[in-house]
mmCIF file of C-alpha atoms in Angstrom:
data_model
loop_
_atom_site.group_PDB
_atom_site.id
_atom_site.type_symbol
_atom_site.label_atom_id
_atom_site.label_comp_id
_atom_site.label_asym_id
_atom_site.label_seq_id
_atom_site.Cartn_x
_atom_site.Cartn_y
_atom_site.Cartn_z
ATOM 1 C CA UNK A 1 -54.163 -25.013 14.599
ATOM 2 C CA UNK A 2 -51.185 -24.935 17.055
ATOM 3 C CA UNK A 3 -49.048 -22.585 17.436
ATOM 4 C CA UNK A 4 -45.275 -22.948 18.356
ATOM 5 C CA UNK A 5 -44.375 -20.940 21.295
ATOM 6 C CA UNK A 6 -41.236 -20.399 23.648
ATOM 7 C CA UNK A 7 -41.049 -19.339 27.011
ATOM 8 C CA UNK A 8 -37.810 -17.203 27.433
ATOM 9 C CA UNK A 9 -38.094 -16.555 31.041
ATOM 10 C CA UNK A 10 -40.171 -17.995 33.767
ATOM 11 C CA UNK A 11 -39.095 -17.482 37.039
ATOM 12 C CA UNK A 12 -41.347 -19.423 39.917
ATOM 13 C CA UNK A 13 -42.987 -16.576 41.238
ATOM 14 C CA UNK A 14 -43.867 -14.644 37.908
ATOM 15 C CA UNK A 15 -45.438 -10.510 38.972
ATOM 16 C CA UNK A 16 -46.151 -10.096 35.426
ATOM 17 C CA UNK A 17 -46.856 -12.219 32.220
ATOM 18 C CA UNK A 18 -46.036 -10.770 28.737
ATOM 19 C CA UNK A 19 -46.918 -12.428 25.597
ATOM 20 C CA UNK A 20 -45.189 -11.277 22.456
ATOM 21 C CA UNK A 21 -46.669 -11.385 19.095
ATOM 22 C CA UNK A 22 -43.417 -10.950 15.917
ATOM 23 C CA UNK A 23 -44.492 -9.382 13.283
ATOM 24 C CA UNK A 24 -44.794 -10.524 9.069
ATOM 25 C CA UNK A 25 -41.664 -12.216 8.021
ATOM 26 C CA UNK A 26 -40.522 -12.936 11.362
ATOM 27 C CA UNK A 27 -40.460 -15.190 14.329
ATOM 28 C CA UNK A 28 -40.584 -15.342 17.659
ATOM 29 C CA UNK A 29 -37.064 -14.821 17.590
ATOM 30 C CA UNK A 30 -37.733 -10.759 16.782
ATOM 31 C CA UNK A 31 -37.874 -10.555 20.684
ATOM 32 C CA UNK A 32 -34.587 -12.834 21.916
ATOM 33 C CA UNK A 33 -32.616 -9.398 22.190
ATOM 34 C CA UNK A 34 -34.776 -8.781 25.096
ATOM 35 C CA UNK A 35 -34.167 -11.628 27.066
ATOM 36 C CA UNK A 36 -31.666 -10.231 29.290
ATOM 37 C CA UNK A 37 -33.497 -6.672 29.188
ATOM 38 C CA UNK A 38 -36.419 -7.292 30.986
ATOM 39 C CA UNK A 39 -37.290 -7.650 34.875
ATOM 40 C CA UNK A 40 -36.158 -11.288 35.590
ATOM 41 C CA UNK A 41 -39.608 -12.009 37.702
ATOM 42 C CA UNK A 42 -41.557 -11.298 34.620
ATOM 43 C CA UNK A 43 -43.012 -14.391 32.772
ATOM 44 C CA UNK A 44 -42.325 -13.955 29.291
ATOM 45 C CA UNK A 45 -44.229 -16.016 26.253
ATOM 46 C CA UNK A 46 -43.214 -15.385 22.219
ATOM 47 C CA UNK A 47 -44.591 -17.317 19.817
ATOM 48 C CA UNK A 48 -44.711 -17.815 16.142
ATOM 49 C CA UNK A 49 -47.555 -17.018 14.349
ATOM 50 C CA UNK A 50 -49.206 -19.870 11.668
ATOM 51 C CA UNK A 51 -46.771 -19.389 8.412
ATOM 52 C CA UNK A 52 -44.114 -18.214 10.644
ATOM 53 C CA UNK A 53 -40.933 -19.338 12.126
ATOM 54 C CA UNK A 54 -42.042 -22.927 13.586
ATOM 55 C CA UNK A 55 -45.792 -22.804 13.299
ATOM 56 C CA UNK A 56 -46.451 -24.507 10.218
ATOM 57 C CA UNK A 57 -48.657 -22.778 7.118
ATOM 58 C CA UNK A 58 -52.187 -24.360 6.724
ATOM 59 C CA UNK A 59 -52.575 -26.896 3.707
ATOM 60 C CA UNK A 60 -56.990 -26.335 3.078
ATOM 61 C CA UNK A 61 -57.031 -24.170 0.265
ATOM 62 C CA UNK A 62 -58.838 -21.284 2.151
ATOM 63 C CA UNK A 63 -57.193 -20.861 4.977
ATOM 64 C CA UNK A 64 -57.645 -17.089 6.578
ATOM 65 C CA UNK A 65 -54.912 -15.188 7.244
ATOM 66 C CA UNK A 66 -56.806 -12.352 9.098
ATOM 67 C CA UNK A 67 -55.651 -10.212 11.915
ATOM 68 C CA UNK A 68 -59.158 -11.122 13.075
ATOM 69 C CA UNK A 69 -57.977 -14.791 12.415
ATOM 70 C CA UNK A 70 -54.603 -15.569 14.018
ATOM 71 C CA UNK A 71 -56.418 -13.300 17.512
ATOM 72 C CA UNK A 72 -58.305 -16.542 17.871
ATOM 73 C CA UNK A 73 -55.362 -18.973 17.532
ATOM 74 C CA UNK A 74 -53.652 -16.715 20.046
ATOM 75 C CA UNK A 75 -56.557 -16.872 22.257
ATOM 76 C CA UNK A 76 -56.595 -20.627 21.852
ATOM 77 C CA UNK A 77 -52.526 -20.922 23.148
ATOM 78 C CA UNK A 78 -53.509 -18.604 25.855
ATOM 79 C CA UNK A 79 -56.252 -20.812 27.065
ATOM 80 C CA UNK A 80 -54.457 -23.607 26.764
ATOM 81 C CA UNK A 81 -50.916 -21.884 28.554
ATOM 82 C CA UNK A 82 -54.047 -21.354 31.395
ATOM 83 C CA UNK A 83 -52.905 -17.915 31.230
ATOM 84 C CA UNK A 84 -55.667 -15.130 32.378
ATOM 85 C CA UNK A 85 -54.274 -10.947 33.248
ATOM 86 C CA UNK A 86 -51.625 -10.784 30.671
ATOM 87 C CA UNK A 87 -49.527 -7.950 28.733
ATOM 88 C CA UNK A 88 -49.880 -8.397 25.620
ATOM 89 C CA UNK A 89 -46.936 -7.104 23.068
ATOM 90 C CA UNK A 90 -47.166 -6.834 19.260
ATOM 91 C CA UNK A 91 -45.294 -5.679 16.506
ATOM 92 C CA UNK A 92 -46.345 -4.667 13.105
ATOM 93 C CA UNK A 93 -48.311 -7.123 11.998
ATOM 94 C CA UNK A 94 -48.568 -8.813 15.305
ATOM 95 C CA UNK A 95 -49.684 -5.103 16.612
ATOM 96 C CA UNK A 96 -52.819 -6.245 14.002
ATOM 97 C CA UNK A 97 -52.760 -9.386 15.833
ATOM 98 C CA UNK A 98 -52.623 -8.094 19.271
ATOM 99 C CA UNK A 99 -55.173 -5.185 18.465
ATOM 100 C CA UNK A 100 -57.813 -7.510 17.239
ATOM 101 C CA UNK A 101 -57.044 -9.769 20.244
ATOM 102 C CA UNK A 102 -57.949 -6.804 22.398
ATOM 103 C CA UNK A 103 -61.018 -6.191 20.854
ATOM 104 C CA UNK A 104 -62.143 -9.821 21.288
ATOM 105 C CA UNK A 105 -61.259 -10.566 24.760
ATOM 106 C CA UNK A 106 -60.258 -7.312 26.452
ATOM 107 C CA UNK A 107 -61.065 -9.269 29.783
ATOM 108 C CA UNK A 108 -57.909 -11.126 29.230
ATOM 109 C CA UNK A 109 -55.368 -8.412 29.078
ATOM 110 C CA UNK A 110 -53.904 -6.069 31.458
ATOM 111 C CA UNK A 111 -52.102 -3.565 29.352
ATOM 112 C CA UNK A 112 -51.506 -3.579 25.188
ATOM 113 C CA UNK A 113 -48.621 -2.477 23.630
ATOM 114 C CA UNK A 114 -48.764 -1.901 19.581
ATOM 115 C CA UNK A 115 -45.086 -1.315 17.806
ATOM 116 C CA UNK A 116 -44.824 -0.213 14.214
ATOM 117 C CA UNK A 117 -48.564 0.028 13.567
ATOM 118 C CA UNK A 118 -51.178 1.929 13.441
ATOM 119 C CA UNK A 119 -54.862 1.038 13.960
ATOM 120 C CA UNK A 120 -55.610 1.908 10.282
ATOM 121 C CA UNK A 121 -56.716 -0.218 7.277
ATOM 122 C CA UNK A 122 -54.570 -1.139 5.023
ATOM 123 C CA UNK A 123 -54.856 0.105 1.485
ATOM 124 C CA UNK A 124 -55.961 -2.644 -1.569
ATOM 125 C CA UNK A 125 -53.259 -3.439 -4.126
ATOM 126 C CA UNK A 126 -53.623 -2.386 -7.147
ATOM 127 C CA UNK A 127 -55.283 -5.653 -8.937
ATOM 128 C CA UNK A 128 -51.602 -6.072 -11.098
ATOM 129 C CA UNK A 129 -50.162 -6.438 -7.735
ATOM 130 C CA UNK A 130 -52.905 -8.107 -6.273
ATOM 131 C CA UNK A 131 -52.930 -10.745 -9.130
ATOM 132 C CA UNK A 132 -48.850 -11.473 -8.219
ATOM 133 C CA UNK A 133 -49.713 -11.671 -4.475
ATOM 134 C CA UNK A 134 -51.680 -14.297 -5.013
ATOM 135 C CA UNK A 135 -49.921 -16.486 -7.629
ATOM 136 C CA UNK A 136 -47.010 -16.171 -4.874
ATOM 137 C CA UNK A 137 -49.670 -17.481 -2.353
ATOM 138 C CA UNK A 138 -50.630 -19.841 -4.375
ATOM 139 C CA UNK A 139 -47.111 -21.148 -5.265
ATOM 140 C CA UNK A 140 -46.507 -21.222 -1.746
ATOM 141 C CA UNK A 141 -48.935 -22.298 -0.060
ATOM 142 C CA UNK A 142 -48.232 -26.169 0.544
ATOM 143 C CA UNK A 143 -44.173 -25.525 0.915
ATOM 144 C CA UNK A 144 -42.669 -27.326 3.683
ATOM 145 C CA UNK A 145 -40.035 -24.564 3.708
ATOM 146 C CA UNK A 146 -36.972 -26.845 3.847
ATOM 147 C CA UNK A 147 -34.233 -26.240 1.649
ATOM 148 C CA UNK A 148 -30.646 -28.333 0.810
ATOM 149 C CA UNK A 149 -28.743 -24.865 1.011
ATOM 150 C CA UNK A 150 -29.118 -21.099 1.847
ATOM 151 C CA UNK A 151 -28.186 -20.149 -1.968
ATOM 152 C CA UNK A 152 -31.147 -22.228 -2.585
ATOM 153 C CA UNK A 153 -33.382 -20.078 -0.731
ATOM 154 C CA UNK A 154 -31.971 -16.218 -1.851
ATOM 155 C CA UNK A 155 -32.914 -17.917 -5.865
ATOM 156 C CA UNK A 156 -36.220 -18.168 -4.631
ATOM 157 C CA UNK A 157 -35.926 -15.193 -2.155
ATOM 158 C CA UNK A 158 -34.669 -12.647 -4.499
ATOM 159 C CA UNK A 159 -37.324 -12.011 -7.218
ATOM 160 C CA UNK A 160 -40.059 -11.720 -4.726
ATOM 161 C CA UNK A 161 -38.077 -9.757 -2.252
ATOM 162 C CA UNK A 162 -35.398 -6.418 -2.945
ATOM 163 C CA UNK A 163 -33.921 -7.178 0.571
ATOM 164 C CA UNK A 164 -33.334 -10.949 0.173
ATOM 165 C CA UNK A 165 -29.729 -11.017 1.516
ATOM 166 C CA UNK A 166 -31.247 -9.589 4.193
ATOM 167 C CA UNK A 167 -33.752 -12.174 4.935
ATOM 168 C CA UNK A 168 -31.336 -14.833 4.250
ATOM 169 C CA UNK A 169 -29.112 -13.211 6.949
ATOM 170 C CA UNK A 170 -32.093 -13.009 9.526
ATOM 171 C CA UNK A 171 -35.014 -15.433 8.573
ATOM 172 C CA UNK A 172 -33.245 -18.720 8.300
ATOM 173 C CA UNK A 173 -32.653 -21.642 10.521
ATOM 174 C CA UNK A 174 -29.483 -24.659 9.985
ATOM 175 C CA UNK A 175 -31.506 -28.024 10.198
ATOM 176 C CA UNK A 176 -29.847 -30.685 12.334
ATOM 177 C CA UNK A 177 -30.142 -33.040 8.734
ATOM 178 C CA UNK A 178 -27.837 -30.234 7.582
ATOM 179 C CA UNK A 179 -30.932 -28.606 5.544
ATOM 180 C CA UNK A 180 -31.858 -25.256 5.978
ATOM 181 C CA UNK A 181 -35.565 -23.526 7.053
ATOM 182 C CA UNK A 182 -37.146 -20.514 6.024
ATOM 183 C CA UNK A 183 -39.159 -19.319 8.959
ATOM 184 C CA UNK A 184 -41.365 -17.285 7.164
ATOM 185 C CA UNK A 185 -43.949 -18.548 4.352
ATOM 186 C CA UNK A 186 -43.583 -15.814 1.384
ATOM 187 C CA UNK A 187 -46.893 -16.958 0.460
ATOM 188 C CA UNK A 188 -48.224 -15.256 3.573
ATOM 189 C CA UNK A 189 -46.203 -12.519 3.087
#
């Protein structure tokens, strides 16, 4: 597993590297009102998590979606960005991410910054929920998450979602084939 990642700034003598982890129906887009925000000789490294923006969903049938899980695919774009004494910067469910990243490889990090999360577990679904979740999962799960046009996406957006428009608004991408992307896998979600 790869994940897609963007540098936003990288000025040739970098003080400080921060890597930013978006959080569940997002991309690493979240964090691209910062750009002009933050000190200019800091390094800075988003990324979309697998299911997410441009990292694509697994296709193997049980493919883990942990917090525990997407820490080691982080870890394995860190290693290869060669990137050692970094900040590391999540939010909500990339605070998950970034909190089970600091438990496996503390040595790696300099400081950790959680948004919109605490470090408590997450309460079960009911099974009637639980059931739903997963036949949305399950419906989803081999989507390549290309659509001919955005009111193609809120039909499928709006019974699984009460703030569709909304996600139309901010979770979709114009194609260059003029096709549209949803950068977020509701099967994950």
């Amino acid at each position: 597993m790869f994940l897609f990642y963007e540098i936003m700034q990288a000025p040739a003598q970098a003080t400080e590297v921060v890597v930013m982890i978006h959080g569940l129906q997002s991309s690493h887009q979240t964090f691209d009102c910062l750009k002009y925000k933050l000190p200019q000789e800091w390094k800075i490294i988003t990324l979309d998590l697998k299911g997410h923006g441009r990292s694509a969903a697994m296709a193997c049938e049980n493919q883990d979606y942990s917090s525990e899980q997407m820490a080691v695919e982080v870890k394995m774009l860190v290693d290869h960005l060669g990137l050692t004494k970094f900040h590391l910067l999540g939010h909500s469910m990339g605070a998950r991410t970034a909190m089970a990243y600091a438990a496996c490889y503390p040595q790696d990090l300099k400081s950790l910054v959680l948004e919109d999360m605490g470090p408590e577990k997450r309460q079960d679904p009911n099974p009637e929920i639980l059931q739903r979740l997963q036949q949305v999962e399950q419906a989803w799960r081999h989507h390549n998450l290309e659509f001919e046009s955005k009111e193609e996406i809120l039909e499928i957006l709006r019974p699984l979602f009460s703030y569709a428009n909304g996600l139309l608004e901010s979770k979709v991408m114009a194609l260059p084939n003029d096709k549209w992307k949803l950068l977020f896998n509701p099967g994950i979600a």
